[in-house]
Structure formats: structure tokens, C-alpha cells
Short mmCIF file of C-alpha atoms in Angstrom, two decimals:
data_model
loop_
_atom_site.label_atom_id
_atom_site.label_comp_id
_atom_site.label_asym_id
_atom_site.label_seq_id
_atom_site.Cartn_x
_atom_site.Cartn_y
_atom_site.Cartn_z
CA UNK A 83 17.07 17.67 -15.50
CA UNK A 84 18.80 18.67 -12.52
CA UNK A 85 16.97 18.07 -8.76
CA UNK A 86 17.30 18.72 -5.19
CA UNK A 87 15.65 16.07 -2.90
CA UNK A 88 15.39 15.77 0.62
CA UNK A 89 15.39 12.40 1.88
CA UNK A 90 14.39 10.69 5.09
CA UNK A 91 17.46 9.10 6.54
CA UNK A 92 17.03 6.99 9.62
CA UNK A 93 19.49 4.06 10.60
CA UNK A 94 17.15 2.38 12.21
CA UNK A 95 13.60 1.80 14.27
CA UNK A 96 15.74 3.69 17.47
CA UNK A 97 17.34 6.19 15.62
CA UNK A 98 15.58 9.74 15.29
CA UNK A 99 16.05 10.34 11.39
CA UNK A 100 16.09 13.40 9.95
CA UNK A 101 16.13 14.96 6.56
CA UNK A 102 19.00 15.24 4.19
CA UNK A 103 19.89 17.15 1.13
CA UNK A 104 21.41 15.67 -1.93
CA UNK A 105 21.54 17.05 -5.06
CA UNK A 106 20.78 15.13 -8.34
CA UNK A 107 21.62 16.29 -11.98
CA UNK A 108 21.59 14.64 -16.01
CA UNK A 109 18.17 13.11 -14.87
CA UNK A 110 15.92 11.82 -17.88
CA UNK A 111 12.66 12.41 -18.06
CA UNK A 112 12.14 8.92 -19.48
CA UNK A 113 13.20 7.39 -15.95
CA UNK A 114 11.41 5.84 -13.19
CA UNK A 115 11.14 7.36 -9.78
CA UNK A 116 13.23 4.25 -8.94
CA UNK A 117 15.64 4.16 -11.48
CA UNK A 118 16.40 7.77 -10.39
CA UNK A 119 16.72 6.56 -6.51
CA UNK A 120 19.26 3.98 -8.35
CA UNK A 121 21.42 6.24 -10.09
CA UNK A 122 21.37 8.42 -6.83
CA UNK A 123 22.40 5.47 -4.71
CA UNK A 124 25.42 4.61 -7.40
CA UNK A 125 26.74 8.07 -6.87
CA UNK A 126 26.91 7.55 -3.27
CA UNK A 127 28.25 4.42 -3.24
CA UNK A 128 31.17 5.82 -5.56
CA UNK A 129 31.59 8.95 -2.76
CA UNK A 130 31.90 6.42 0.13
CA UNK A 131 28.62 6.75 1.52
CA UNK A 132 25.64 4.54 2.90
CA UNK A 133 23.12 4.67 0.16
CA UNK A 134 19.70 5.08 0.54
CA UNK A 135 17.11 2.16 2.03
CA UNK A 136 14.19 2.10 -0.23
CA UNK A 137 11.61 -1.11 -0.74
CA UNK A 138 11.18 -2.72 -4.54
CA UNK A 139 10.50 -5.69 -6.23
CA UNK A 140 8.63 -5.82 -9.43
CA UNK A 141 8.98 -2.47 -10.91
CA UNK A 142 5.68 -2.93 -12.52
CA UNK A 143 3.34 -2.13 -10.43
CA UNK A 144 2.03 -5.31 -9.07
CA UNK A 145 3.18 -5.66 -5.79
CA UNK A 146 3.36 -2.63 -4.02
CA UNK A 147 6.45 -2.91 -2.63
CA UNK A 148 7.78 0.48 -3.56
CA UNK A 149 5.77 2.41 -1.27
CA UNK A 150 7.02 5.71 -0.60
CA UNK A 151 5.74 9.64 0.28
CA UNK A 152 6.79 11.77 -1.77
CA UNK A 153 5.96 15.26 -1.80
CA UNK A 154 3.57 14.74 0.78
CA UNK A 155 1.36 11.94 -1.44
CA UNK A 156 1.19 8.34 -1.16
CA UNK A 157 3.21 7.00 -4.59
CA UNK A 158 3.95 10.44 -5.42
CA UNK A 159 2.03 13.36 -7.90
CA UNK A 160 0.52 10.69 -10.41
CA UNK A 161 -2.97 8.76 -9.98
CA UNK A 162 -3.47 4.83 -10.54
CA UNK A 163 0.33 4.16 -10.45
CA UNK A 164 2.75 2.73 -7.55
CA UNK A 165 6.06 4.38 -6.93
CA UNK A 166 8.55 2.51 -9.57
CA UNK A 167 5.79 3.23 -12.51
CA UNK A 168 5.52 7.06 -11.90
CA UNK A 169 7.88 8.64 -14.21
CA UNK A 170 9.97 11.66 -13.75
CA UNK A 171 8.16 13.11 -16.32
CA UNK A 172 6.06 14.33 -13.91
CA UNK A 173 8.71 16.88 -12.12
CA UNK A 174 10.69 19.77 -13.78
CA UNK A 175 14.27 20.72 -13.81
CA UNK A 176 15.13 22.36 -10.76
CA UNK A 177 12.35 20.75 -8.45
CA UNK A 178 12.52 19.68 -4.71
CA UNK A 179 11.37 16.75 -3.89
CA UNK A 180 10.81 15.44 -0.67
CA UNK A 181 10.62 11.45 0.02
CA UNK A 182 9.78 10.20 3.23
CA UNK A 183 8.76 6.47 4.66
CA UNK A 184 4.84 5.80 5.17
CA UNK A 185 4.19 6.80 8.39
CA UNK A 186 2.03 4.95 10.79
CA UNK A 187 2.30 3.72 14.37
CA UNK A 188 1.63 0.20 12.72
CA UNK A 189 4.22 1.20 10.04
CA UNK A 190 6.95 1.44 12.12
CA UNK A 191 10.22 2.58 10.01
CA UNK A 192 13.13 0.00 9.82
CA UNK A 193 15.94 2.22 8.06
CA UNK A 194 15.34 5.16 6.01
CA UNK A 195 12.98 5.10 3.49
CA UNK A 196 11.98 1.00 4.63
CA UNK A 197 8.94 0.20 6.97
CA UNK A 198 7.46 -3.08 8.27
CA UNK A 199 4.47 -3.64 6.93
CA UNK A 200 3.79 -7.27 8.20
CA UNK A 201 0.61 -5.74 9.76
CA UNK A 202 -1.19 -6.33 6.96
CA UNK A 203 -0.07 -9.71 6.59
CA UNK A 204 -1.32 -10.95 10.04
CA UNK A 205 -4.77 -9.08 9.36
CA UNK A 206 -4.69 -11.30 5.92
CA UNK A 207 -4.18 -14.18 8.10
CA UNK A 208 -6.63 -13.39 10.70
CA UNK A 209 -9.60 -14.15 7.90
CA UNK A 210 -8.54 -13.38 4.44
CA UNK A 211 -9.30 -17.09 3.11
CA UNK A 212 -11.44 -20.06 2.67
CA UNK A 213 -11.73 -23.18 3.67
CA UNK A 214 -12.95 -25.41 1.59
CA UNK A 215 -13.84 -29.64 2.62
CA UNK A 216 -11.95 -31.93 -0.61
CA UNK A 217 -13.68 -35.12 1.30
CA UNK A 218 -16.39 -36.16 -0.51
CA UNK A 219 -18.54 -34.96 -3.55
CA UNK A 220 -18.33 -31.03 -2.90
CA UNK A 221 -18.99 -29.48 -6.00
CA UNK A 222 -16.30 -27.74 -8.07
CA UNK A 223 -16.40 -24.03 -7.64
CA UNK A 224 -16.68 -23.39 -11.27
CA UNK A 225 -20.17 -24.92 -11.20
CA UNK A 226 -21.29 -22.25 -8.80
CA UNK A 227 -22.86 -19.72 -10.45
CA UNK A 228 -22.21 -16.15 -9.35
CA UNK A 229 -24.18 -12.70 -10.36
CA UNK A 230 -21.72 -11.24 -12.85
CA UNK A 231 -22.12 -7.62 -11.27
CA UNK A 232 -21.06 -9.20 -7.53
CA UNK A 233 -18.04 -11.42 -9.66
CA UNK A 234 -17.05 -8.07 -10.91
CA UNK A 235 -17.32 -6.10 -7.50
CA UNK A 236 -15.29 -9.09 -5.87
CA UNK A 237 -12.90 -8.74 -8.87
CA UNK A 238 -12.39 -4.85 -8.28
CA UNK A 239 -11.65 -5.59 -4.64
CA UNK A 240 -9.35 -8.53 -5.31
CA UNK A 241 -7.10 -6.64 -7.14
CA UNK A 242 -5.77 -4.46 -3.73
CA UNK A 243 -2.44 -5.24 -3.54
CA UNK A 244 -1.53 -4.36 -0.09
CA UNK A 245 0.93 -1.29 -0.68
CA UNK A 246 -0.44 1.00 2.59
CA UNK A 247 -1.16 3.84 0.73
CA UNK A 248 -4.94 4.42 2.05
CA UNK A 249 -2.98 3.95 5.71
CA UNK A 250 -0.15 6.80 5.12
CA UNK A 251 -3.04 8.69 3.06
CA UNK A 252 -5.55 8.92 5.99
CA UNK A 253 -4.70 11.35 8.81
CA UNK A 254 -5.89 8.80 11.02
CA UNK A 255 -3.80 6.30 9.80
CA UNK A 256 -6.53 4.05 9.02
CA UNK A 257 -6.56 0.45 7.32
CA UNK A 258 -10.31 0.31 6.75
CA UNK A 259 -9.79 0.48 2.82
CA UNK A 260 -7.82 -2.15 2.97
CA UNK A 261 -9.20 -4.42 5.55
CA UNK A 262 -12.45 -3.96 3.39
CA UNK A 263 -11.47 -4.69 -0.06
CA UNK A 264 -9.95 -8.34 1.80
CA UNK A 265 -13.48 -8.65 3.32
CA UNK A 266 -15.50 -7.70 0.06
CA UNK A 267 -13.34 -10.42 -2.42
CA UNK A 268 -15.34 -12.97 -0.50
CA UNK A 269 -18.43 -11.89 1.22
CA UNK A 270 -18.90 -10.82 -2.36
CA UNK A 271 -19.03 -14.88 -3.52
CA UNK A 272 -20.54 -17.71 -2.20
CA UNK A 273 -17.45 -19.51 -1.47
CA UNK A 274 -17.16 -16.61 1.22
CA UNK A 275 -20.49 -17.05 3.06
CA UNK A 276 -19.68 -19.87 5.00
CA UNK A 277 -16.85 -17.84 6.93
CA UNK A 278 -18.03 -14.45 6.89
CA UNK A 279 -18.98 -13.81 10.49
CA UNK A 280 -16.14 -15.51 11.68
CA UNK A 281 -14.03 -13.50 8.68
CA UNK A 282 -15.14 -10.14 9.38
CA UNK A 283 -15.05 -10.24 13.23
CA UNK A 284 -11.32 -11.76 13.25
CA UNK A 285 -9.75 -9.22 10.51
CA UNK A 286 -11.31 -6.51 11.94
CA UNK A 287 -10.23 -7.30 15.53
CA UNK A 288 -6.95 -7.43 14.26
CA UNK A 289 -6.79 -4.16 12.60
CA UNK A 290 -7.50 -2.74 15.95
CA UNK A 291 -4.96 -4.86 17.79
CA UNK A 292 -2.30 -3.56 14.88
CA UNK A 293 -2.92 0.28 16.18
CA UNK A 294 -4.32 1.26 13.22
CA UNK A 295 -6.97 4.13 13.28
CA UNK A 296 -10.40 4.87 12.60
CA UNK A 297 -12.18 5.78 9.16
CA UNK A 298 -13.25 9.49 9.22
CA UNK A 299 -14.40 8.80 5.76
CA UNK A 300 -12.10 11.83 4.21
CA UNK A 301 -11.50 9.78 1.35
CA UNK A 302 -8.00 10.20 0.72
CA UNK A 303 -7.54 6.51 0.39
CA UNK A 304 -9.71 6.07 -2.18
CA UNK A 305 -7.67 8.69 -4.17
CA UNK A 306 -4.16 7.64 -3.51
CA UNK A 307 -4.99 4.22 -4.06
CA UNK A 308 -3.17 3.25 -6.91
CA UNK A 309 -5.74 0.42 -8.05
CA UNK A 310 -8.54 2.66 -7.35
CA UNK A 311 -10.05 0.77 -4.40
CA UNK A 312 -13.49 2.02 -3.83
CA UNK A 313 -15.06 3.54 -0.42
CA UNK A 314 -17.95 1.20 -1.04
CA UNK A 315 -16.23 -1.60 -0.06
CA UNK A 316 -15.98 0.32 3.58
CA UNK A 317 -19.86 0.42 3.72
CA UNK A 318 -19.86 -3.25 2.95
CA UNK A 319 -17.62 -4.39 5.53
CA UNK A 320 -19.48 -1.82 8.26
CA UNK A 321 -22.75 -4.09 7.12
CA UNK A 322 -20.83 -7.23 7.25
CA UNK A 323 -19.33 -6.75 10.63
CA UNK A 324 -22.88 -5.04 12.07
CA UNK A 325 -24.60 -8.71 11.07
CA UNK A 326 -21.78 -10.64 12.63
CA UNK A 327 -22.10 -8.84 15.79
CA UNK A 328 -25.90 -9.72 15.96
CA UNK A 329 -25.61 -12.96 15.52
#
């Protein structure tokens, strides 16, 4: 198939950017989104010209490093994927499609289609662990028992990957899906307990000290996620912070 896109270009984090046309053509259906950046960026290359800046890493849809807009949806048109597994497939000859960089005032863009998204990281680091004392007889975690339905529910929200696409989905730019699902994969267990006050105060100060904004609760994270992160854990980490802050 043969397709128009319009691409963000953007040197770098001073440059203005702006959108450029290039035309593609002999596309396969059977290709990646990627693949078809790839073959896009080997034409230019051949003309001369600065290819385009896009994130990747696995290509299968376990890191979330291919995070990019296109058509005006997180990951583009498909649901429950990340960028390199949707398929062109899901386009028709002749289509425009626009791709454009997550965009968020904690996203800032480092060259074209390329933010930093080391926010997320530091909020990890603010609480996203447990500490656990090896001195002495502390029992093995295995031995713990744990309610299969919370297991599960800590399960659902471990499996986040940390892409940003509930951030560039909300109009508010918001990181509460993600923050949450970080929170709920241990307040969830009882290897979590010990440090949840201290957990849920320290991520979610530094989600506000990132500039990220407030939940509205539209829900458009919970629909562009492509691991189908649920709104509940939102409610949970509301209740977790509201009992930190009382005690």
C-alpha cells in the first residue's frame, strides 16, 4: 500500500519542530508500524537526509519503549498492543497518518519523535520497592501466604510497563495510572505493608514535583493502556495515600 505521513520533526529540546510530509509506497500489510518507520528511514538515508528519531527496543511488546502518537492515540488505532506490535494491517492504501512524540511538560521531546521519560524512573525510585532485613531468621517470602484474588490484583498491576501512554492519553497529562499500578503491586502483598505510608507519600510527592497533572478520571488511560491497567488501582492508591496522611 502506498501512504502519506506527517511526521514530527524536531532537532532538538530548543528547536520548535514542525510537521513534515513524506510519502511512503510498496508497504505490506504484514509489517510492523516500526518496520515501516525502518524502511522509511532507509529511503532517507539513501536521499541524503537525517532520518527519523524514533524510540525501540524489544519489538515485542514488553518494554514500552516504542511509544509514539499516532493519529492522535497513544500506540496508535489498535487496543492491548504497544507501537512495534500494531500492524499496518490496520491502515489502508492511501491513508495519512500522523505520528507525533508523547507530549507532556514532564515528557519533554529530545529530537523528533524521542522524549525523556526518566520521570518515571525517579517516581519508581522514590518508593517502588522493598526492603527486606537478610540478618537473621526472616522467613522466606514463599512461606507467606497471600489471598489468591489480592496475588492476582498485584499481578495485573505488576505487569505496567512504564510506556506513558495513560500520561499522553489524559488531557491533563496525568501519571496517576501509572503511579498507582507501582503503588498497588505492593500495598497489594504483605511484603509491601511495612513501607506503604512511607511508599505512597514519597511516589506521589514525586509525581507532583515531575509536573505531571491531575486525574479528572476521563478514563482515557485505562483505554490506551496497552496492558489494560485498571482505574481501580487509582481508587486504591487515593485510599492508600488518604491513610498515610492520617497517620
Amino acid at each position: 500500500m502506498n501512504l502519506k505521513l506527517k511526521i514530527w520533526r524536531q532537532k532538538n529540546a530548543k528547536d520548535n519542530g514542525k510537521m513534515v510530509d513524506y510519502q511512503i509506497n510498496e508497504v505490506s500489510s504484514d509489517m510492523s508500524f516500526l518496520e515501516m518507520l525502518d524502511k522509511l528511514n532507509n529511503e532517507l538515508i539513501e536521499k541524503g537526509d537525517d532520518p527519523v528519531a524514533f524510540d525501540h527496543d524489544c519489538r515485542e511488546g514488553i518494554c514500552g519503549m516504542c511509544s509514539l502518537f499516532i493519529n492522535g492515540e497513544a500506540h496508535g488505532p489498535d487496543r492491548g498492543v504497544t507501537t512495534c506490535q500494531l500492524h499496518m494491517r490496520k491502515f489502508k492504501d492511501g491513508d495519512t497518518i500522523y505520528i507525533e512524540p508523547f507530549r507532556a511538560k514532564a515528557f519533554p521531546v529530545i529530537k523528533d519523535l524521542v522524549v525523556d521519560r526518566t520521570s518515571l524512573d525517579r517516581i519508581q525510585h522514590a518508593g517502588g520497592y522493598v526492603s527486606v532485613n537478610t540478618s537473621g531468621n526472616t522467613q522466606d517470602a514463599n512461606n507467606i501466604p497471600v489471598n489468591k484474588h489480592d496475588a492476582d490484583k498485584a499481578f495485573d498491576a505488576a505487569t505496567c510497563i512504564g510506556c506513558g501512554a495513560c500520561v499522553a492519553s489524559c488531557k491533563n497529562a496525568s501519571a496517576m495510572l501509572f503511579v498507582s499500578a507501582k503503588v498497588s503491586q505492593f500495598a497489594l502483598l504483605p511484603q509491601g505493608r511495612i513501607e506503604a505510608a512511607d511508599r505512597v507519600r514519597n511516589m506521589v510527592e514525586a509525581m507532583d514535583a515531575e509536573g505531571f497533572g491531575n486525574c479528572t478520571n476521563t478514563g482515557a488511560c485505562e483505554v490506551e493502556c496497552p496492558k489494560g491497567i485498571s482505574l481501580e488501582n487509582i481508587a486504591r492508591m487515593n485510599r492508600e495515600y488518604l491513610k498515610a496522611s492520617v497517620k
